[in-house]
Coordinates of C-alpha atoms and ligand atoms in Angstrom, one line a residue:
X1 CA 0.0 0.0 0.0
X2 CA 1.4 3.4 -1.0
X3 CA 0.7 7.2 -0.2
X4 CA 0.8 8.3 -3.8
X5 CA -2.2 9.8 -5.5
X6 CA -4.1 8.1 -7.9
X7 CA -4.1 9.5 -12.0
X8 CA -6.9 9.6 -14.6
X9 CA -4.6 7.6 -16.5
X10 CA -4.1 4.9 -14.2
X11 CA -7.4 3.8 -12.6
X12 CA -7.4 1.6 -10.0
X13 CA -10.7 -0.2 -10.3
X14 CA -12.9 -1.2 -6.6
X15 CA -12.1 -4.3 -5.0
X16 CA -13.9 -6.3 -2.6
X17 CA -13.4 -5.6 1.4
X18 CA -10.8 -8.5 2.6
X19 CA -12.5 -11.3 4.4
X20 CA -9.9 -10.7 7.5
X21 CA -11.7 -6.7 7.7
X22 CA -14.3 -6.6 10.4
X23 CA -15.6 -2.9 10.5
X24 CA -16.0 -1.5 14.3
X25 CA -18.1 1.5 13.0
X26 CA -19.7 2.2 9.2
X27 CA -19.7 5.6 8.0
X28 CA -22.0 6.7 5.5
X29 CA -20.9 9.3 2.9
X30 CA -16.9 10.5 3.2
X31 CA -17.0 14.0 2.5
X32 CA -16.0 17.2 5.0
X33 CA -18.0 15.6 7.9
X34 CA -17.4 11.7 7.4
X35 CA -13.8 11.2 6.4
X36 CA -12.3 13.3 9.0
X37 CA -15.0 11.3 11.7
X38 CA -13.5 7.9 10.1
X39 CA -10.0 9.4 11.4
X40 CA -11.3 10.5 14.7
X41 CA -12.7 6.5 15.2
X42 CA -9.6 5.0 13.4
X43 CA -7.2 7.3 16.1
X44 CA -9.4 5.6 18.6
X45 CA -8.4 2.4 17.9
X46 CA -11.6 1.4 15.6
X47 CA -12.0 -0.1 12.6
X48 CA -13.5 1.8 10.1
X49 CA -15.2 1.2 6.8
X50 CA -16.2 4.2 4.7
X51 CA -19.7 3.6 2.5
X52 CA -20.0 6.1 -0.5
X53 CA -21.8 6.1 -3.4
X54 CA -19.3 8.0 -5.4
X55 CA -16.6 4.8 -6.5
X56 CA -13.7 7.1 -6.8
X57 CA -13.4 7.4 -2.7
X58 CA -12.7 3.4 -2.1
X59 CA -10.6 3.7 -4.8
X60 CA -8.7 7.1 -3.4
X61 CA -8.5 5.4 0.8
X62 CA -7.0 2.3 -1.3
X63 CA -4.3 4.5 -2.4
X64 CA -3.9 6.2 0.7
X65 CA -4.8 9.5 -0.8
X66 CA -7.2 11.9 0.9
X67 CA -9.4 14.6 -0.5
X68 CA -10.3 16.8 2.3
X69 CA -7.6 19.3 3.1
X70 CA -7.9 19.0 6.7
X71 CA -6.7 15.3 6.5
X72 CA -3.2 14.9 5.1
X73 CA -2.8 11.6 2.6
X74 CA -0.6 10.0 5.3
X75 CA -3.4 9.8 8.0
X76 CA -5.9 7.7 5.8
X77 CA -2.8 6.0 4.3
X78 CA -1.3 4.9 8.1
X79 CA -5.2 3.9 8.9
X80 CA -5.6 1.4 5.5
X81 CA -2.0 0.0 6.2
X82 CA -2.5 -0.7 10.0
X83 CA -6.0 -2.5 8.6
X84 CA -8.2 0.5 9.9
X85 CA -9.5 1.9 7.5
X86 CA -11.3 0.9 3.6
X87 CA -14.5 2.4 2.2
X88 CA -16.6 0.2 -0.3
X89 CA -20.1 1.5 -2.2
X90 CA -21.2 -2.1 -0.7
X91 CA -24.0 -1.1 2.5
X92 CA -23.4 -4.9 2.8
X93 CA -20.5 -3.8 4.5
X94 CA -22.3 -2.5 7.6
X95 CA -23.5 -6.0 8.7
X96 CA -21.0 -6.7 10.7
X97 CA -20.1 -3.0 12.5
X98 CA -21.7 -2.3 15.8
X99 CA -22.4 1.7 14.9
X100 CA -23.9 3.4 11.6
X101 CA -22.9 6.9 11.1
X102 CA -25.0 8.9 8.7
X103 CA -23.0 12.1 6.9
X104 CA -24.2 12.9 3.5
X105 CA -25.2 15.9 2.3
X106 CA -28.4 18.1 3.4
X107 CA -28.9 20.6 0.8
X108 CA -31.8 23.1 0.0
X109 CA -33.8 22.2 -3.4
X110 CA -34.5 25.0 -6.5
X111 CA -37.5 27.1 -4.0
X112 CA -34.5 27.0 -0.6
X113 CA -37.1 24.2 0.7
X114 CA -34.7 21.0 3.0
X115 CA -33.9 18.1 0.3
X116 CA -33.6 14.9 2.3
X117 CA -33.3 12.9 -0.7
X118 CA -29.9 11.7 0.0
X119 CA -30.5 11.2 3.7
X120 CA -33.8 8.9 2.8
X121 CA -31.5 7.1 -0.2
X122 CA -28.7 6.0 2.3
X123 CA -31.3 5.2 5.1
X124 CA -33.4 3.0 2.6
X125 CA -29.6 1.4 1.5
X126 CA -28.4 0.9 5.2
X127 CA -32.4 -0.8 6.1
X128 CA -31.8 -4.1 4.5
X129 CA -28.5 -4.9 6.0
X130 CA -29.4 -3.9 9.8
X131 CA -28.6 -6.1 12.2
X132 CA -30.7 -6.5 15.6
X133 CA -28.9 -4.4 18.4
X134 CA -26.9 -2.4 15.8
X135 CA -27.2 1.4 16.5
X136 CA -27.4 4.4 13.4
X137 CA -26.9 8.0 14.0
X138 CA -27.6 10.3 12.1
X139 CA -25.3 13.3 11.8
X140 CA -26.1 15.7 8.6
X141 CA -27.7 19.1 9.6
X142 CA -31.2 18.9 9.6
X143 CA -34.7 19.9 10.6
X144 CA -35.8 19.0 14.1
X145 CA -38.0 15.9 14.0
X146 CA -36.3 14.2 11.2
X147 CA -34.6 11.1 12.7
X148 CA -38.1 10.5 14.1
X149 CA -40.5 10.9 11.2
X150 CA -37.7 10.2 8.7
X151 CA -35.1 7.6 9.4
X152 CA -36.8 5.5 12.5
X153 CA -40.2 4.5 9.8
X154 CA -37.6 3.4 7.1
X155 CA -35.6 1.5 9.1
X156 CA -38.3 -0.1 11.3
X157 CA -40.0 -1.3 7.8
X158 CA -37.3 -2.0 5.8
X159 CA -36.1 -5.0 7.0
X160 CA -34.9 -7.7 3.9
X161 CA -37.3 -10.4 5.0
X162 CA -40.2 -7.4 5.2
X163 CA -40.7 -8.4 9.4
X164 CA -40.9 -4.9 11.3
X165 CA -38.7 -3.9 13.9
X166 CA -38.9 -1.1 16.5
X167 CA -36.3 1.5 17.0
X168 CA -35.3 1.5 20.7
X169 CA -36.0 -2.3 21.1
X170 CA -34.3 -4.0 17.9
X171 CA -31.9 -1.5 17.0
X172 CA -30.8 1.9 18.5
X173 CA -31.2 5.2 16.5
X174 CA -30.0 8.5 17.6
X175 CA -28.8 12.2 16.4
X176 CA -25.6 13.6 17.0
X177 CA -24.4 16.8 15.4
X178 CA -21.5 17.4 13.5
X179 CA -19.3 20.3 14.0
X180 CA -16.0 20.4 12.2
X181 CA -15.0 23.5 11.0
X182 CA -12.9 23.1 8.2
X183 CA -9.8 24.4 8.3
X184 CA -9.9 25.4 11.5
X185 CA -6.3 24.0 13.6
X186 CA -7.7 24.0 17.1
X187 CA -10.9 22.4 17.4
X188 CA -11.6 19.5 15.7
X189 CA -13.6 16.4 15.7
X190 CA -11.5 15.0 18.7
X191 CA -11.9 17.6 20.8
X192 CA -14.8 19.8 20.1
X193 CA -17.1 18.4 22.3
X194 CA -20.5 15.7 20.9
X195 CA -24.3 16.1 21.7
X196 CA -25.8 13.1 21.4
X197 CA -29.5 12.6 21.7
X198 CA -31.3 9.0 21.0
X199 CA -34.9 7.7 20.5
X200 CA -34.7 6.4 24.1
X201 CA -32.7 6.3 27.4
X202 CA -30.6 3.7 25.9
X203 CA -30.2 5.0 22.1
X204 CA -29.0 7.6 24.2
X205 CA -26.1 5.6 26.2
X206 CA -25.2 3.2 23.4
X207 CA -24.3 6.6 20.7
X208 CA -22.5 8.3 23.6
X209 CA -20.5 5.2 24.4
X210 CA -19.6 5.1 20.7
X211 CA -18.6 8.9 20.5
X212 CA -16.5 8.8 23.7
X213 CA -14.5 5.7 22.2
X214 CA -13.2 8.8 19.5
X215 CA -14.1 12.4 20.9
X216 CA -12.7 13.5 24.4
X217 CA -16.5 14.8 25.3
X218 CA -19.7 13.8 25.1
X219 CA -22.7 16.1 25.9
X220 CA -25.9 14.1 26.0
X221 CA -29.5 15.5 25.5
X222 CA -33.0 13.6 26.4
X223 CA -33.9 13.4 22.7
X224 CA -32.9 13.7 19.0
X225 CA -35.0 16.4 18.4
X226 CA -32.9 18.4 21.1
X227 CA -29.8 17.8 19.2
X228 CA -31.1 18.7 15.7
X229 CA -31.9 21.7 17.0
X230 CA -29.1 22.6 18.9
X231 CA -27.2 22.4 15.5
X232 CA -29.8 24.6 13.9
X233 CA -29.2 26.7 16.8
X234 CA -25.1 27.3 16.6
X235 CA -25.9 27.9 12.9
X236 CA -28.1 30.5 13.3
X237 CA -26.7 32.3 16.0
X238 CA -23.5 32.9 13.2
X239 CA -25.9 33.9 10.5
X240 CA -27.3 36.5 12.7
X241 CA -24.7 37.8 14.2
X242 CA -23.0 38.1 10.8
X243 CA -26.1 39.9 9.7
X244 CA -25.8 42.2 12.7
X245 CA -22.4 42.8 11.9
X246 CA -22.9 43.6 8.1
X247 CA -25.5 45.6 8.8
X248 CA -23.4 48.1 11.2
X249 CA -20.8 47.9 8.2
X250 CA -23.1 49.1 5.6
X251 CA -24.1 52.4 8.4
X252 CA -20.7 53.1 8.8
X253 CA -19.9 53.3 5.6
X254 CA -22.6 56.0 5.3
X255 CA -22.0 57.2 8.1
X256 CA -18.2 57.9 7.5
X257 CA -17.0 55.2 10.7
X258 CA -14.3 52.5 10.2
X259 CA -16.6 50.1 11.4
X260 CA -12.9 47.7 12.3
X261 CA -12.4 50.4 14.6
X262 CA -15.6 50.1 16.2
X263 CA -15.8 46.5 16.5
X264 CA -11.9 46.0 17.5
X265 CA -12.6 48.1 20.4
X266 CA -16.3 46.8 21.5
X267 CA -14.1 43.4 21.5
X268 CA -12.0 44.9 24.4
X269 CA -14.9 44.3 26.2
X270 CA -13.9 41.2 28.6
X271 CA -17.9 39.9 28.6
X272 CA -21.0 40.2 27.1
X273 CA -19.6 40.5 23.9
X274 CA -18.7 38.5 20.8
X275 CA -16.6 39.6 18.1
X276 CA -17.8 38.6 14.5
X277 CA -16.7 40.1 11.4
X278 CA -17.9 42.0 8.3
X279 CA -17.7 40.8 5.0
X280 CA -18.7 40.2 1.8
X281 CA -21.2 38.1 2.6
X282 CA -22.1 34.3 3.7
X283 CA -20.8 31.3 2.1
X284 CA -20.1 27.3 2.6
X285 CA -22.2 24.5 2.6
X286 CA -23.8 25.3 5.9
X287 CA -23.9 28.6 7.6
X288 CA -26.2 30.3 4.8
X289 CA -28.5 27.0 4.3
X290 CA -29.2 26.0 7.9
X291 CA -31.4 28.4 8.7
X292 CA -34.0 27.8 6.6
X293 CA -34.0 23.6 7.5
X294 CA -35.5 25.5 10.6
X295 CA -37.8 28.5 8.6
X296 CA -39.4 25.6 6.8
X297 CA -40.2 23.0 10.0
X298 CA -41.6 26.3 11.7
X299 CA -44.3 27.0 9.1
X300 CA -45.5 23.3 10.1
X301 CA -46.1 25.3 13.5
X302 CA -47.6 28.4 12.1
X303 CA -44.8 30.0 13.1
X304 CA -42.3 32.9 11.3
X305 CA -38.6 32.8 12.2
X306 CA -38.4 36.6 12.1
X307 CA -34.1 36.9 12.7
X308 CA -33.7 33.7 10.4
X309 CA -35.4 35.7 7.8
X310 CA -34.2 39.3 8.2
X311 CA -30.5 37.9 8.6
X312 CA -30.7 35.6 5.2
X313 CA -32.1 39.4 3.7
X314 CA -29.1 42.1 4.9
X315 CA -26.4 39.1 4.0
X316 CA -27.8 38.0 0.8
X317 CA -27.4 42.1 0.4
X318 CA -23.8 42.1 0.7
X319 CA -22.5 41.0 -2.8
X320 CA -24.7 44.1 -4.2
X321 CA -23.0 46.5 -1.3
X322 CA -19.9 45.0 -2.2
X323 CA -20.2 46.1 -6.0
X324 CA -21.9 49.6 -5.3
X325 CA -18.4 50.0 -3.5
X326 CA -16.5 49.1 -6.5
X327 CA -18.4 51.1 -8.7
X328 CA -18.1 54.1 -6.2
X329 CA -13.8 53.4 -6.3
X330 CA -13.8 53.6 -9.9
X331 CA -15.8 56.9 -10.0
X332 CA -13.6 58.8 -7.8
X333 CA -11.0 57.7 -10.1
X334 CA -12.9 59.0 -13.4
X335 CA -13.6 55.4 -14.7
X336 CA -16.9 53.2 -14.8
X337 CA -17.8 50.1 -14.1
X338 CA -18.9 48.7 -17.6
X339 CA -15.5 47.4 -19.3
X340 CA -13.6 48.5 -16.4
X341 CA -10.8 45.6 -15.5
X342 CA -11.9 44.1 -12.2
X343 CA -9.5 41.7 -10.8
X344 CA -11.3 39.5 -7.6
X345 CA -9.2 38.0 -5.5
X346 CA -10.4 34.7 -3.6
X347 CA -13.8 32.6 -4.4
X348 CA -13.9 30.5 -2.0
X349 CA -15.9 31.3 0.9
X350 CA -13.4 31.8 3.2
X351 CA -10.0 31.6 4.3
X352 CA -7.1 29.1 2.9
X353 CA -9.9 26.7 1.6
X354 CA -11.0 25.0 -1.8
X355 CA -14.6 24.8 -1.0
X356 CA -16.8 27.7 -2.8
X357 CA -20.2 26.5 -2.2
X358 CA -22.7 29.7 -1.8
X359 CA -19.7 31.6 -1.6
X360 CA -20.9 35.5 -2.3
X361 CA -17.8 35.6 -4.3
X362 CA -19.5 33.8 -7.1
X363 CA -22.2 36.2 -7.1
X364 CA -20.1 39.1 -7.2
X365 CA -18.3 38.1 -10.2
X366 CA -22.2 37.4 -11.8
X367 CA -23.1 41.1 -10.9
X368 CA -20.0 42.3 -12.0
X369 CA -20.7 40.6 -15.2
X370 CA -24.2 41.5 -15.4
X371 CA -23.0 45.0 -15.2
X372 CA -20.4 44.8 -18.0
X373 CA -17.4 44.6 -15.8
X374 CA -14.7 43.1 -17.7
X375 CA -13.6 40.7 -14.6
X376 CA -11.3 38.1 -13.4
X377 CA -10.2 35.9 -10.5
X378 CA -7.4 34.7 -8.9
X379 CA -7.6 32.0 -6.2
X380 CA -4.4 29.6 -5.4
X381 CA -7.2 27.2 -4.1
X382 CA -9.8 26.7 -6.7
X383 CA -8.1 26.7 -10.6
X384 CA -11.6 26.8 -11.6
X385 CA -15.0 27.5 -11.1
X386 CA -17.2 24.2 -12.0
X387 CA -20.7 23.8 -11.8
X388 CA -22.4 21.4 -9.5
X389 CA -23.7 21.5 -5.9
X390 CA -25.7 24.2 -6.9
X391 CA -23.0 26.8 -8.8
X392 CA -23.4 28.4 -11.5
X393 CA -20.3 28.9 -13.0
X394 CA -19.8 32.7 -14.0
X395 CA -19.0 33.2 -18.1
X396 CA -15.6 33.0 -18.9
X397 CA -12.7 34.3 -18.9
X398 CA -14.4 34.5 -14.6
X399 CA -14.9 30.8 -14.3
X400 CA -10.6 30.2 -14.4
X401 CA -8.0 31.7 -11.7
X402 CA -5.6 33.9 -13.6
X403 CA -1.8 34.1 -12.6
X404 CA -1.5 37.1 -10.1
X405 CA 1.4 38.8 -11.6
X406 CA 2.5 42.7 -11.6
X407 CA 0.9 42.6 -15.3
X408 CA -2.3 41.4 -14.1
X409 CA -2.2 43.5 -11.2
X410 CA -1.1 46.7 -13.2
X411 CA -3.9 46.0 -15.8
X412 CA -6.7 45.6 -13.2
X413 CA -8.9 49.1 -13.0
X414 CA -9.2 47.8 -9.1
X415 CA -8.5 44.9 -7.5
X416 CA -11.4 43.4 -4.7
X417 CA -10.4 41.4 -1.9
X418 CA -12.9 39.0 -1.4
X419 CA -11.0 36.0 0.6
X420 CA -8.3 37.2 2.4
X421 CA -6.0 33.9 1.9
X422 CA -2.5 33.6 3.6
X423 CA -0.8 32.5 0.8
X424 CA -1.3 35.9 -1.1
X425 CA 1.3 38.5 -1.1
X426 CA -0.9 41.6 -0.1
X427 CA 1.9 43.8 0.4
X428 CA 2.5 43.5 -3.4
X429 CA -0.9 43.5 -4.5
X430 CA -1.3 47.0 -2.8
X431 CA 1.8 48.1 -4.1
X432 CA 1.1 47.5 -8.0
X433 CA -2.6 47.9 -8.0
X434 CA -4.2 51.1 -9.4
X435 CA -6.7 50.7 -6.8
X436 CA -7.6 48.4 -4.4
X437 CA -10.8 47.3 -2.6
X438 CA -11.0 45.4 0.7
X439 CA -13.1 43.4 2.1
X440 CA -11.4 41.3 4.7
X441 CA -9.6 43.8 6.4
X442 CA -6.7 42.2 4.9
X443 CA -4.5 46.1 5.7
X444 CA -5.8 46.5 8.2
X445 CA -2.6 48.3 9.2
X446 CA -2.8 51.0 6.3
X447 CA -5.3 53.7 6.7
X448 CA -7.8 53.7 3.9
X449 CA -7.0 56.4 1.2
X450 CA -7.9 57.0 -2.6
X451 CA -6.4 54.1 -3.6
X452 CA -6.9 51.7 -0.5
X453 CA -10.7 51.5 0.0
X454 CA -12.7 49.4 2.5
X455 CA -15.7 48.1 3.7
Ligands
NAD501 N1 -18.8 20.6 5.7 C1 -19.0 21.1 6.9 O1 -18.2 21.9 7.4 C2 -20.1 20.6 7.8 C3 -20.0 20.9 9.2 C4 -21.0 20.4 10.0 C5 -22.1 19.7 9.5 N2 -22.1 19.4 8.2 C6 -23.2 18.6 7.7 O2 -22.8 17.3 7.4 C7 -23.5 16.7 6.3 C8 -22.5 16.2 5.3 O3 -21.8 17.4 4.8 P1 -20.4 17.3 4.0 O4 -19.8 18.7 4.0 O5 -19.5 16.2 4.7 O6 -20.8 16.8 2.6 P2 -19.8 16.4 1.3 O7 -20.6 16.8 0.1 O8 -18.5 16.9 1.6 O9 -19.8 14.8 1.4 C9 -20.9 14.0 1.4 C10 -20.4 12.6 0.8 O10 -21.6 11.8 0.9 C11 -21.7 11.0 -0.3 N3 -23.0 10.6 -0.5 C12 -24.1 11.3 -1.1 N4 -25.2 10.6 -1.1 C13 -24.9 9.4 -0.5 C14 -25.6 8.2 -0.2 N5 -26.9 8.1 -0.5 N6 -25.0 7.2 0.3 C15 -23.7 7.2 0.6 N7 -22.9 8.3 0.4 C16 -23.5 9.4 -0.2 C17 -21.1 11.9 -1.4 O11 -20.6 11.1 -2.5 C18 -20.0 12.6 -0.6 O12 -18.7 11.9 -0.6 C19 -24.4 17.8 5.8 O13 -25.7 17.6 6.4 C20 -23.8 19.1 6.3 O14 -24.8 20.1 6.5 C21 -21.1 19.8 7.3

């Protein structure tokens, strides 16, 4: 077995899990939330096998090769040669594992409304294989109520033979949300402490002796309704306060107040207060989504989540802010925006990361577009803009990074600083850019002046 990185033009094709592999704990979908989970359980001394419906990911742990930045290759590659670790698209492979881990994705559909689909499709794959005393847990992000009225009917009926079961007696079901932050170096899946919530008392015990066999804390809750919300609840607490925050930026900025001022020195404040950040708006597969899992299972209960709402309206607001800014640059220089040369810098929707989903960035460089910008990007962590998971790649030349030389930089009419990633040499970028536009607070050490503008 080898670390190196498997090539288009040298597939290696699925094989069959070794008869000597007897999986510990089964995790469902290997993506941000379950591969670095199938290193928290493999650290822990379990054996792990990953189920995915995509074939490349067996085929990737095989090779030792990972595909989430936060792992390195030599993590899953130590796991699969100590025997830890494989991944298969076979549920059969969950027969023999004590725990079922649910992580796939929980997106919204076209009218923002929760699409379980994949959440039911693995549920309905995991059914026929469950074994009597075997525990599942769900842990994608989700509306309160779901591993109730969702996953506990198609597990109790979908048994191979067709005889029912019942959750709490013949197998154990429970929530637990996940947390990981990606690319975030202190708190991680080990030590950022569980909830756990279960269908009964001992769904309960059973998922938090599983979690505390990986994480170093386990918080548990009377039910799984608790815990879904819980999630919802750290979600939207971000999304408003962001909201909050973006708001105050947008006053200031009429109002003639570095708003960074103002919030650096409300965070001298040793209590009560919170720091969060302005910025160009939300991004990520979870923070602007959430929310409205939540919005939607209210309406059930005739009732309207007022901050969810007015939150998801001033941040959605911020890409349009962000180009009125732009335009406002390039008038105090004589120039407008249509065929002006507007260099972005960073899609991804945040720091030192390749993930771009809902990033505002992309709708930036749609509005800039739409207003006959003639724009760009550079980003050392996405080459290119693709479609899928709900992007909409811009037109080109936008949808491919550009090199970020002094020629691109001098030909730019202004430059935008939309991801503030380490790896970029700032210094430079102020120094050869006509004018530059920051969102990030990137300099935050030069004062703003006709060529360094900010939100
Ligand atoms: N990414 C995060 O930072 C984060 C943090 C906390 C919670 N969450 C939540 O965790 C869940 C998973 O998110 P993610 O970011 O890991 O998703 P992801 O897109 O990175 O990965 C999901 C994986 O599931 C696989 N998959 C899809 N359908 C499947 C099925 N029916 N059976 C088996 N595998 C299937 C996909 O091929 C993919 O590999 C979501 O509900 C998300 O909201 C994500």
């Amino acid at each position: 077995m080898s670390g190196t990185a498997t090539t288009a033009s040298q597939p290696v094709p699925e094989e069959a899990l070794p008869e000597t592999f007897h999986p510990d704990v089964a995790i469902v979908g290997l993506g941000y939330v379950g591969l670095p989970l199938a290193m928290t359980f493999a650290d822990g001394g379990a054996t792990v096998v990953g189920i995915d419906v995509d074939p490349s990911k067996p085929v990737l742990v095989r090779n030792g090769t990972s595909w989430i930045e936060d792992v390195p290759s030599e993590h899953v590659a130590g796991h699969v040669d100590a025997g830890r670790f494989l991944a298969t698209t076979d549920f059969a492979a969950i027969r023999e594992a004590d725990a079922v881990i649910i992580a796939v994705p929980t997106p919204l559909n076209r009218n923002r409304e929760p699409d379980l689909a994949l959440v039911e499709s693995a549920t309905r794959s995991i059914a026929p294989h469950l074994q009597p005393g075997q525990l599942v847990v769900l842990e994608s992000t989700t509306w309160p109520g779901t591993t109730r009225e969702i996953l506990q009917p198609i597990l109790e009926q979908g048994a191979a033979d067709g005889t029912p079961r019942v959750a709490g007696v013949d197998f154990h079901l429970a929530y637990s949300p996940e947390r990981v932050d990606p690319g975030n170096a202190t708190w991680n899946t080990k030590n950022t402490p569980k909830v756990v919530g279960g269908i009964t008392e001992a769904c309960t015990e059973k998922a938090a002796e599983l979690y505390a066999r990986a994480v170093d804390t386990v918080h548990t809750v009377s039910a799984p309704e608790a815990a879904e919300l819980e999630k919802l609840f750290e979600n939207i607490f971000r999304n408003v306060n962001i909201a909050l925050v973006n708001e105050l930026a947008m006053l200031c900025d009429r109002m003639g107040i570095d708003v960074w001022e103002v919030i650096d020195a409300a965070a001298t404040k040793p209590f009560g207060f919170m720091k969060f950040t302005p910025g160009p708006g939300l991004g990520g597969h979870c923070i602007p989504i959430d929310p409205f899992y939540l919005s939607w299972k209210a309406r059930e209960y005739d009732f309207s989540t007022e901050f969810i709402e007015l939150a998801g309206k001033i941040n959605s607001n911020m890409p349009y802010h962000c180009v009125r800014k732009v335009r406002d640059a390039l008038d105090a220089h004589g120039k407008v925006l249509r065929g002006a040369r507007v260099l972005v810098l960073g899609v991804a929707y945040k720091k030192d990361i390749v993930d771009y989903r809902e990033s505002s960035a992309i709708k930036i460089l749609e509005l800039l577009q739409k207003r006959g910008a003639d724009v760009v990007y550079h980003d050392p962590f996405v080459p290119e803009i693709e479609a899928g998971h709900g992007v909409e790649p811009p037109a080109a030349p936008a949808n491919r990074s550009v090199d970020l030389d002094d020629a691109e930089l001098a030909r730019a009419d202004v430059v935008m600083v939309v991801t503030d990633h380490t790896g970029i040499d700032w210094a430079n970028v102020l120094d050869k850019a006509a004018v530059v536009v920051d969102f990030r607070n990137v300099y935050r050490d030069t004062p703003r002046s006709e060529r360094l503008w900010k939100l």
